């Protein structure tokens, strides 16, 4: 039996955020443990999983399109097993079988650690299997993960979200906040260090409330301080922070640490207090501005990035202009900008004054124009300076170049030369800054 399983091949396609990336790594880990090997050639796979996102409608449409494409492969190979996982699976459940009859199983976000049992059931039952629990039964601690890459790894520290921002589907598909025990996290990071990983990113939908489900007030600050002690790791990142929960204790730990990177991703979502209140974000622009001032005072070299949604219900032209002005005041290093997408079941979906798509698109463009100018101006200031980069590997678009990141998470490209440098910390002198990447030359090499 084992022999037949051993020759099987799998492909796992991942959409959405880093949490999904990490879940996929745990799918791959589990499937490897029962003899599957990875292939990126879908037409050679015996098992294809799509790990889905449903944060915006556009993501869902793209994913349903991809699921549709797999029908052709199933026609050629009737033994092909097709599974749908992730947030859209949690939301749509057996609807997925109705929309796509060639799908064999649907696995929810709370069942990630149950994949091998599920696959065995699918293989034996020869019928569709739906495995979507409404709640997490326990934290999935003992699931092997096969990490993409060898330099940088994601480590989840908490699952779920309690915030219920009125636009957001995540609390409905990822459940309530559950923090992993600190010792388990540290053990995992030490192990990654021993395997040669140099950078870790602590993951959670709201990392700043780490430990609060266990009545620890400054749990995240304490965790960061502990992770900072892990010898073999050179750089520590974390995401995502909720501005309301980012506090002085965390900023102080970052300030004292050598390894926690000077990068703050703090999604503001809107620069209008009226819109922020309707979004249920729990802070004002004044609060946020003070927070940024504190960070810049304590960590002057910090890069600060954000997420912004345009076209939230009731966002008038005037309120949108407040967001534009806010961008100009704060001067973010980068902003990830999104068009508001109605998610049914969320409070904002039934709010009055929904904004027409054409208007939302125009606002997005205006926002990007302002932000791109600012990003470029900030990056230009780096021209002529020497930065420390952690080498991740060849550039995606040009394999004569290597790609690495600064501690502030800027992407740096330079000409590949000399022996293998992946995983090393090198100095690069920046000679050409662009909006999203900076180009340079190896310095003193
Ligand atoms: N529409 C548009 N963008 C959204 N986001 C979350 N929900 C929605 C939605 N319904 C954005 C937020 C969040 C990022 C991950 O996705 O900006 O920070
Ligand atoms: Fe990640 Fe949210 Fe998308 Fe789920 S819905 S994959 S949590 S971004």
Short mmCIF file of C-alpha atoms and ligand atoms in Angstrom, two decimals:
data_model
loop_
_atom_site.label_atom_id
_atom_site.label_comp_id
_atom_site.label_asym_id
_atom_site.label_seq_id
_atom_site.Cartn_x
_atom_site.Cartn_y
_atom_site.Cartn_z
CA UNK A 1 0.00 0.00 0.00
CA UNK A 2 2.76 2.40 1.05
CA UNK A 3 4.52 1.83 -2.31
CA UNK A 4 1.58 2.99 -4.35
CA UNK A 5 1.15 6.07 -2.18
CA UNK A 6 4.84 6.90 -2.41
CA UNK A 7 4.82 7.60 -6.11
CA UNK A 8 2.04 10.20 -5.84
CA UNK A 9 2.45 13.84 -6.69
CA UNK A 10 0.72 16.93 -5.36
CA UNK A 11 0.38 20.60 -6.20
CA UNK A 12 -0.79 23.20 -3.71
CA UNK A 13 -1.85 26.61 -5.05
CA UNK A 14 -2.11 29.39 -2.52
CA UNK A 15 -4.10 32.62 -2.64
CA UNK A 16 -4.37 35.31 0.02
CA UNK A 17 -2.27 36.27 2.98
CA UNK A 18 0.79 34.91 4.77
CA UNK A 19 -1.42 32.92 7.12
CA UNK A 20 -2.64 31.01 4.10
CA UNK A 21 0.95 30.55 2.90
CA UNK A 22 1.74 29.00 6.24
CA UNK A 23 -1.33 26.75 6.18
CA UNK A 24 -0.21 25.56 2.75
CA UNK A 25 3.24 24.76 4.15
CA UNK A 26 1.48 22.62 6.72
CA UNK A 27 -0.61 20.93 4.02
CA UNK A 28 2.58 20.10 2.14
CA UNK A 29 4.20 18.86 5.35
CA UNK A 30 1.32 16.51 6.07
CA UNK A 31 1.09 15.23 2.52
CA UNK A 32 4.83 14.56 2.40
CA UNK A 33 4.50 12.49 5.55
CA UNK A 34 2.15 10.15 3.66
CA UNK A 35 4.34 9.90 0.60
CA UNK A 36 3.29 12.70 -1.74
CA UNK A 37 5.97 14.66 -3.59
CA UNK A 38 5.56 18.26 -4.76
CA UNK A 39 5.21 19.11 -8.43
CA UNK A 40 4.41 22.44 -10.01
CA UNK A 41 3.10 20.73 -13.14
CA UNK A 42 -0.62 20.51 -12.55
CA UNK A 43 -1.13 18.01 -15.38
CA UNK A 44 1.18 15.55 -13.62
CA UNK A 45 -0.39 15.85 -10.18
CA UNK A 46 -2.46 13.14 -8.48
CA UNK A 47 -3.73 15.66 -5.96
CA UNK A 48 -4.32 19.39 -6.41
CA UNK A 49 -5.25 21.62 -3.53
CA UNK A 50 -6.30 25.23 -3.82
CA UNK A 51 -5.90 27.19 -0.62
CA UNK A 52 -8.32 30.06 -0.96
CA UNK A 53 -8.94 33.62 0.22
CA UNK A 54 -12.26 35.44 0.44
CA UNK A 55 -11.24 38.83 1.76
CA UNK A 56 -12.41 40.51 -1.47
CA UNK A 57 -14.82 39.40 -4.17
CA UNK A 58 -12.13 39.77 -6.83
CA UNK A 59 -10.04 37.08 -5.10
CA UNK A 60 -13.02 34.73 -5.03
CA UNK A 61 -13.80 35.23 -8.71
CA UNK A 62 -10.21 34.49 -9.63
CA UNK A 63 -10.23 31.33 -7.51
CA UNK A 64 -13.53 30.03 -8.90
CA UNK A 65 -12.02 30.61 -12.35
CA UNK A 66 -9.00 28.52 -11.39
CA UNK A 67 -11.20 25.76 -9.95
CA UNK A 68 -13.10 25.75 -13.25
CA UNK A 69 -9.84 25.24 -15.18
CA UNK A 70 -9.12 22.07 -13.22
CA UNK A 71 -12.19 20.37 -14.69
CA UNK A 72 -10.23 19.74 -17.87
CA UNK A 73 -7.47 17.94 -15.93
CA UNK A 74 -10.01 15.78 -14.14
CA UNK A 75 -11.48 14.78 -17.51
CA UNK A 76 -8.04 13.56 -18.63
CA UNK A 77 -7.23 11.91 -15.29
CA UNK A 78 -10.39 10.75 -13.45
CA UNK A 79 -8.25 9.63 -10.48
CA UNK A 80 -7.10 13.17 -9.86
CA UNK A 81 -8.14 14.36 -6.39
CA UNK A 82 -9.09 18.03 -6.14
CA UNK A 83 -9.40 19.72 -2.76
CA UNK A 84 -10.39 23.24 -1.78
CA UNK A 85 -9.07 24.69 1.48
CA UNK A 86 -8.84 28.02 3.24
CA UNK A 87 -11.13 30.93 3.91
CA UNK A 88 -13.45 30.55 0.93
CA UNK A 89 -13.82 26.85 1.76
CA UNK A 90 -14.78 27.78 5.31
CA UNK A 91 -17.35 30.26 4.01
CA UNK A 92 -18.88 28.44 1.05
CA UNK A 93 -18.66 24.83 2.33
CA UNK A 94 -20.73 22.38 0.23
CA UNK A 95 -21.79 25.24 -2.07
CA UNK A 96 -18.41 24.57 -3.68
CA UNK A 97 -19.51 21.07 -4.74
CA UNK A 98 -22.62 22.60 -6.29
CA UNK A 99 -20.63 25.18 -8.21
CA UNK A 100 -17.83 22.76 -9.19
CA UNK A 101 -18.86 19.09 -9.25
CA UNK A 102 -15.29 17.98 -10.04
CA UNK A 103 -14.09 19.01 -6.55
CA UNK A 104 -13.55 16.00 -4.25
CA UNK A 105 -13.10 17.56 -0.85
CA UNK A 106 -13.48 20.82 1.00
CA UNK A 107 -11.41 21.42 4.12
CA UNK A 108 -12.04 24.39 6.43
CA UNK A 109 -9.63 26.68 8.28
CA UNK A 110 -10.12 24.83 11.59
CA UNK A 111 -9.31 21.42 10.11
CA UNK A 112 -5.87 22.14 8.65
CA UNK A 113 -4.19 19.53 10.88
CA UNK A 114 -6.63 16.83 9.77
CA UNK A 115 -5.57 16.66 6.15
CA UNK A 116 -3.98 13.22 6.10
CA UNK A 117 -7.06 11.61 7.65
CA UNK A 118 -9.20 13.42 5.14
CA UNK A 119 -7.11 12.28 2.18
CA UNK A 120 -7.33 8.67 3.37
CA UNK A 121 -11.10 9.07 3.58
CA UNK A 122 -11.29 10.56 0.07
CA UNK A 123 -9.09 7.79 -1.35
CA UNK A 124 -11.18 5.05 0.25
CA UNK A 125 -14.64 6.49 0.05
CA UNK A 126 -14.57 7.54 -3.60
CA UNK A 127 -17.14 10.13 -2.67
CA UNK A 128 -17.09 13.80 -1.81
CA UNK A 129 -15.87 14.74 1.66
CA UNK A 130 -16.78 17.94 3.45
CA UNK A 131 -14.63 18.75 6.49
CA UNK A 132 -15.51 22.19 7.74
CA UNK A 133 -15.75 22.68 11.48
CA UNK A 134 -17.42 25.74 12.92
CA UNK A 135 -14.78 26.22 15.58
CA UNK A 136 -11.24 25.20 16.32
CA UNK A 137 -11.24 22.10 18.51
CA UNK A 138 -7.63 22.70 19.60
CA UNK A 139 -4.51 24.41 18.37
CA UNK A 140 -2.86 22.40 15.63
CA UNK A 141 0.58 22.16 17.23
CA UNK A 142 1.98 18.92 15.94
CA UNK A 143 1.67 19.48 12.22
CA UNK A 144 4.87 19.32 10.18
CA UNK A 145 5.45 22.34 7.92
CA UNK A 146 7.60 22.27 4.79
CA UNK A 147 8.75 25.86 4.37
CA UNK A 148 9.10 27.55 1.03
CA UNK A 149 12.64 28.88 0.78
CA UNK A 150 15.56 28.38 3.15
CA UNK A 151 16.19 31.84 4.53
CA UNK A 152 12.95 33.25 5.82
CA UNK A 153 10.08 31.38 7.48
CA UNK A 154 6.62 32.21 8.80
CA UNK A 155 5.71 31.17 12.32
CA UNK A 156 2.09 31.56 13.40
CA UNK A 157 1.71 32.87 16.95
CA UNK A 158 -2.04 33.21 17.07
CA UNK A 159 -5.06 32.32 14.99
CA UNK A 160 -8.33 34.13 14.46
CA UNK A 161 -9.51 37.64 15.12
CA UNK A 162 -11.90 39.26 17.63
CA UNK A 163 -12.06 42.71 16.12
CA UNK A 164 -15.05 42.56 13.80
CA UNK A 165 -14.14 45.53 11.63
CA UNK A 166 -17.42 46.07 9.82
CA UNK A 167 -16.03 45.39 6.32
CA UNK A 168 -14.11 42.24 7.17
CA UNK A 169 -14.99 38.59 6.66
CA UNK A 170 -11.94 37.23 8.52
CA UNK A 171 -13.49 36.83 11.99
CA UNK A 172 -16.26 34.74 10.40
CA UNK A 173 -13.90 32.39 8.59
CA UNK A 174 -10.96 32.24 11.01
CA UNK A 175 -12.83 32.20 14.34
CA UNK A 176 -11.91 33.80 17.65
CA UNK A 177 -8.38 34.61 18.77
CA UNK A 178 -6.34 31.67 20.01
CA UNK A 179 -2.71 32.20 21.01
CA UNK A 180 -0.12 29.46 20.75
CA UNK A 181 1.83 28.70 23.93
CA UNK A 182 5.04 30.74 24.03
CA UNK A 183 7.20 27.66 24.62
CA UNK A 184 5.90 25.97 21.45
CA UNK A 185 6.62 29.08 19.41
CA UNK A 186 10.16 29.39 20.80
CA UNK A 187 10.84 25.69 20.20
CA UNK A 188 9.71 26.03 16.60
CA UNK A 189 11.91 29.11 16.05
CA UNK A 190 14.95 27.40 17.62
CA UNK A 191 14.39 24.47 15.31
CA UNK A 192 14.19 26.78 12.30
CA UNK A 193 17.42 28.43 13.42
CA UNK A 194 19.11 25.03 13.57
CA UNK A 195 17.88 24.29 10.05
CA UNK A 196 19.63 27.45 8.84
CA UNK A 197 16.75 29.93 8.62
CA UNK A 198 17.92 33.48 9.30
CA UNK A 199 14.69 35.42 9.43
CA UNK A 200 11.30 34.65 10.90
CA UNK A 201 8.01 36.46 10.59
CA UNK A 202 5.60 36.01 13.46
CA UNK A 203 2.10 35.71 12.06
CA UNK A 204 -1.34 36.50 13.31
CA UNK A 205 -4.38 38.47 12.18
CA UNK A 206 -3.75 40.76 15.14
CA UNK A 207 -0.33 39.95 16.64
CA UNK A 208 -0.52 42.73 19.20
CA UNK A 209 -3.23 40.92 21.08
CA UNK A 210 -1.06 37.81 21.47
CA UNK A 211 -1.69 36.27 24.88
CA UNK A 212 -4.80 38.32 25.67
CA UNK A 213 -6.97 35.22 25.40
CA UNK A 214 -4.77 33.94 28.24
CA UNK A 215 -5.17 37.16 30.28
CA UNK A 216 -1.62 38.39 29.61
CA UNK A 217 -1.67 42.13 29.01
CA UNK A 218 1.77 42.54 27.45
CA UNK A 219 2.00 39.09 25.92
CA UNK A 220 3.27 40.27 22.54
CA UNK A 221 6.02 42.42 24.05
CA UNK A 222 7.08 39.46 26.20
CA UNK A 223 7.04 37.11 23.25
CA UNK A 224 9.15 39.48 21.14
CA UNK A 225 11.68 39.77 23.96
CA UNK A 226 11.90 35.96 24.18
CA UNK A 227 12.24 35.47 20.41
CA UNK A 228 14.99 38.08 20.42
CA UNK A 229 17.05 35.69 22.57
CA UNK A 230 17.09 32.89 19.97
CA UNK A 231 20.76 32.93 18.95
CA UNK A 232 20.75 31.61 15.42
CA UNK A 233 18.01 33.94 14.10
CA UNK A 234 19.24 37.25 12.67
CA UNK A 235 16.02 39.06 11.92
CA UNK A 236 12.53 39.07 13.39
CA UNK A 237 9.44 40.50 11.72
CA UNK A 238 5.76 40.26 12.61
CA UNK A 239 2.42 40.91 10.98
CA UNK A 240 -0.26 42.16 11.17
CA UNK A 241 -0.50 44.82 13.86
CA UNK A 242 -3.69 46.58 14.84
CA UNK A 243 -2.84 50.24 15.56
CA UNK A 244 -5.22 50.25 18.53
CA UNK A 245 -3.27 47.46 20.23
CA UNK A 246 0.26 48.59 19.38
CA UNK A 247 1.67 49.91 22.64
CA UNK A 248 4.68 51.44 24.30
CA UNK A 249 5.83 48.11 25.75
CA UNK A 250 6.17 46.67 22.21
CA UNK A 251 7.92 49.78 20.89
CA UNK A 252 10.35 49.62 23.84
CA UNK A 253 11.23 45.97 23.19
CA UNK A 254 11.80 46.75 19.51
CA UNK A 255 13.99 49.66 20.50
CA UNK A 256 16.16 47.54 22.78
CA UNK A 257 16.40 44.61 20.39
CA UNK A 258 19.03 44.18 17.71
CA UNK A 259 17.06 41.62 15.73
CA UNK A 260 13.53 42.95 15.52
CA UNK A 261 13.42 44.83 12.26
CA UNK A 262 12.60 48.53 12.08
CA UNK A 263 9.48 47.92 10.05
CA UNK A 264 6.00 48.86 11.20
CA UNK A 265 3.01 47.74 9.17
CA UNK A 266 0.06 49.53 10.75
CA UNK A 267 -3.10 49.40 8.63
CA UNK A 268 -4.93 52.73 9.02
CA UNK A 269 -7.73 51.76 6.53
CA UNK A 270 -9.03 55.35 6.25
CA UNK A 271 -7.83 58.85 7.05
CA UNK A 272 -11.32 60.02 8.00
CA UNK A 273 -12.57 59.70 11.58
CA UNK A 274 -16.16 59.38 10.37
CA UNK A 275 -15.23 56.40 8.20
CA UNK A 276 -12.98 54.87 10.88
CA UNK A 277 -15.88 54.92 13.35
CA UNK A 278 -18.16 53.20 10.83
CA UNK A 279 -15.44 50.66 10.22
CA UNK A 280 -15.30 49.95 13.98
CA UNK A 281 -11.54 50.38 14.02
CA UNK A 282 -11.42 51.69 17.59
CA UNK A 283 -9.01 54.61 17.01
CA UNK A 284 -8.95 58.09 15.51
CA UNK A 285 -6.51 59.69 13.09
CA UNK A 286 -5.24 61.80 16.01
CA UNK A 287 -4.43 58.66 18.01
CA UNK A 288 -2.75 57.10 14.99
CA UNK A 289 -0.67 60.20 14.30
CA UNK A 290 0.57 60.22 17.90
CA UNK A 291 1.47 56.54 17.62
CA UNK A 292 3.55 57.22 14.53
CA UNK A 293 5.23 60.17 16.24
CA UNK A 294 6.17 57.91 19.16
CA UNK A 295 7.56 55.27 16.83
CA UNK A 296 9.56 57.78 14.82
CA UNK A 297 10.94 59.34 17.99
CA UNK A 298 12.09 55.99 19.39
CA UNK A 299 13.02 54.28 16.12
CA UNK A 300 14.06 57.08 13.74
CA UNK A 301 15.05 54.76 10.90
CA UNK A 302 11.67 52.93 10.99
CA UNK A 303 9.82 52.30 7.77
CA UNK A 304 6.08 52.62 8.17
CA UNK A 305 3.58 50.99 5.83
CA UNK A 306 -0.18 50.74 5.83
CA UNK A 307 -3.33 49.32 4.25
CA UNK A 308 -6.10 51.58 2.97
CA UNK A 309 -9.59 50.79 1.74
CA UNK A 310 -11.28 53.24 -0.63
CA UNK A 311 -15.02 53.46 -1.25
CA UNK A 312 -16.26 52.23 2.11
CA UNK A 313 -20.05 52.85 2.33
CA UNK A 314 -20.75 56.50 3.12
CA UNK A 315 -17.25 57.66 2.12
CA UNK A 316 -18.08 60.96 0.40
CA UNK A 317 -15.61 62.72 -1.87
CA UNK A 318 -14.85 65.04 1.01
CA UNK A 319 -14.10 62.16 3.40
CA UNK A 320 -11.93 60.50 0.77
CA UNK A 321 -9.94 63.73 0.45
CA UNK A 322 -9.25 63.48 4.17
CA UNK A 323 -7.54 60.14 3.49
CA UNK A 324 -5.47 61.70 0.71
CA UNK A 325 -4.41 64.50 3.05
CA UNK A 326 -3.62 61.98 5.76
CA UNK A 327 -1.27 60.12 3.44
CA UNK A 328 0.54 63.37 2.73
CA UNK A 329 0.86 64.14 6.44
CA UNK A 330 2.14 60.76 7.58
CA UNK A 331 4.26 60.02 4.50
CA UNK A 332 4.16 56.22 4.58
CA UNK A 333 6.98 54.27 2.97
CA UNK A 334 4.31 52.26 1.16
CA UNK A 335 0.56 51.73 1.23
CA UNK A 336 -1.34 48.64 0.10
CA UNK A 337 -4.54 50.04 -1.33
CA UNK A 338 -7.82 48.22 -1.88
CA UNK A 339 -11.21 48.91 -3.33
CA UNK A 340 -13.92 48.21 -0.75
CA UNK A 341 -15.54 44.87 -1.53
CA UNK A 342 -18.95 44.01 -0.11
CA UNK A 343 -18.74 40.76 1.91
CA UNK A 344 -22.16 39.39 2.67
CA UNK A 345 -22.73 38.70 6.35
CA UNK A 346 -20.59 41.66 7.43
CA UNK A 347 -22.27 44.81 8.84
CA UNK A 348 -20.90 47.09 6.10
CA UNK A 349 -22.55 45.02 3.36
CA UNK A 350 -25.97 46.39 4.34
CA UNK A 351 -24.88 49.94 5.15
CA UNK A 352 -26.49 52.70 3.08
CA UNK A 353 -24.60 54.81 0.54
CA UNK A 354 -22.57 52.09 -1.16
CA UNK A 355 -20.14 53.73 -3.60
CA UNK A 356 -20.36 52.97 -7.35
CA UNK A 357 -17.45 50.92 -8.72
CA UNK A 358 -16.31 53.64 -11.16
CA UNK A 359 -16.00 56.07 -8.27
CA UNK A 360 -14.10 53.54 -6.18
CA UNK A 361 -11.69 52.93 -9.07
CA UNK A 362 -11.08 56.66 -9.54
CA UNK A 363 -10.35 57.05 -5.83
CA UNK A 364 -7.96 54.11 -5.86
CA UNK A 365 -6.04 55.66 -8.74
CA UNK A 366 -5.87 59.06 -7.03
CA UNK A 367 -4.63 57.41 -3.86
CA UNK A 368 -1.98 55.38 -5.66
CA UNK A 369 -0.75 58.44 -7.53
CA UNK A 370 -0.19 60.34 -4.30
CA UNK A 371 1.36 57.40 -2.50
CA UNK A 372 3.67 56.38 -5.35
CA UNK A 373 5.13 59.87 -5.44
CA UNK A 374 5.76 59.76 -1.70
CA UNK A 375 7.24 56.23 -1.81
CA UNK A 376 9.61 57.26 -4.57
CA UNK A 377 10.68 60.42 -2.73
CA UNK A 378 11.41 58.41 0.42
CA UNK A 379 13.30 55.73 -1.49
CA UNK A 380 15.33 58.33 -3.41
CA UNK A 381 16.79 59.46 -0.09
CA UNK A 382 18.50 56.07 0.07
CA UNK A 383 20.44 56.62 -3.16
CA UNK A 384 24.16 56.70 -2.40
CA UNK A 385 23.77 54.95 0.95
CA UNK A 386 24.95 51.46 1.89
CA UNK A 387 22.28 49.12 3.28
CA UNK A 388 22.44 45.69 4.90
CA UNK A 389 20.49 43.09 2.95
CA UNK A 390 19.58 39.52 3.75
CA UNK A 391 19.94 37.60 0.49
CA UNK A 392 16.77 35.65 -0.37
CA UNK A 393 17.60 34.35 -3.85
CA UNK A 394 17.44 35.26 -7.55
CA UNK A 395 15.13 38.08 -8.59
CA UNK A 396 11.79 36.75 -9.85
CA UNK A 397 12.01 38.62 -13.14
CA UNK A 398 15.74 38.54 -13.86
CA UNK A 399 17.93 35.66 -12.73
CA UNK A 400 21.15 37.59 -13.36
CA UNK A 401 20.16 39.60 -10.29
CA UNK A 402 19.85 38.67 -6.64
CA UNK A 403 17.08 39.88 -4.38
CA UNK A 404 17.29 40.74 -0.72
CA UNK A 405 15.57 42.97 1.78
CA UNK A 406 16.76 45.64 4.15
CA UNK A 407 15.76 45.50 7.79
CA UNK A 408 13.11 48.08 6.86
CA UNK A 409 11.71 45.57 4.34
CA UNK A 410 12.74 47.43 1.19
CA UNK A 411 13.36 45.13 -1.76
CA UNK A 412 16.90 45.47 -3.13
CA UNK A 413 18.21 44.06 -6.43
CA UNK A 414 21.86 43.82 -7.53
CA UNK A 415 23.98 41.88 -10.04
CA UNK A 416 24.74 38.34 -9.02
CA UNK A 417 28.49 37.78 -8.62
CA UNK A 418 30.77 35.44 -6.74
CA UNK A 419 29.80 32.27 -4.88
CA UNK A 420 26.36 31.36 -3.54
CA UNK A 421 25.24 34.12 -1.21
CA UNK A 422 21.69 33.08 -0.32
CA UNK A 423 21.09 33.47 3.42
CA UNK A 424 24.01 35.88 3.93
CA UNK A 425 23.89 39.44 5.19
CA UNK A 426 25.63 41.66 2.64
CA UNK A 427 26.16 45.37 2.05
CA UNK A 428 24.69 46.93 -1.06
CA UNK A 429 25.23 50.51 -2.21
CA UNK A 430 21.99 51.90 -3.63
CA UNK A 431 22.34 53.67 -6.96
CA UNK A 432 18.80 53.68 -8.35
CA UNK A 433 15.63 53.97 -6.32
CA UNK A 434 12.19 53.12 -7.70
CA UNK A 435 8.77 53.11 -6.09
CA UNK A 436 8.73 49.44 -5.03
CA UNK A 437 12.36 48.31 -5.48
CA UNK A 438 15.84 49.76 -5.13
CA UNK A 439 18.77 48.76 -7.30
CA UNK A 440 22.40 48.78 -6.28
CA UNK A 441 25.84 47.19 -6.32
CA UNK A 442 27.56 44.93 -3.86
CA UNK A 443 29.70 47.05 -1.58
CA UNK A 444 33.22 46.08 -0.53
CA UNK A 445 32.80 42.57 -1.78
N1 LIG B 1 -12.75 45.07 0.98
C1 LIG B 1 -11.56 45.60 0.63
N2 LIG B 1 -10.44 45.42 1.36
C2 LIG B 1 -10.53 44.69 2.49
N3 LIG B 1 -9.60 44.36 3.39
C3 LIG B 1 -10.19 43.60 4.34
N4 LIG B 1 -11.50 43.43 4.05
C4 LIG B 1 -11.74 44.11 2.90
C5 LIG B 1 -12.89 44.34 2.10
N5 LIG B 1 -14.10 43.84 2.43
C6 LIG B 1 -8.21 44.83 3.34
C7 LIG B 1 -7.81 45.59 4.59
C8 LIG B 1 -6.88 44.64 5.27
C9 LIG B 1 -6.26 43.93 4.11
C10 LIG B 1 -5.60 42.64 4.43
O1 LIG B 1 -7.35 43.72 3.23
O2 LIG B 1 -7.14 46.75 4.20
O3 LIG B 1 -5.93 45.32 6.09
FE1 LIG B 2 -5.88 35.63 4.74
FE2 LIG B 2 -8.14 36.96 5.24
FE3 LIG B 2 -7.71 36.04 2.82
FE4 LIG B 2 -8.23 34.39 4.83
S1 LIG B 2 -9.64 35.93 4.00
S2 LIG B 2 -6.61 34.15 3.29
S3 LIG B 2 -7.23 35.38 6.55
S4 LIG B 2 -6.53 37.62 3.83
#
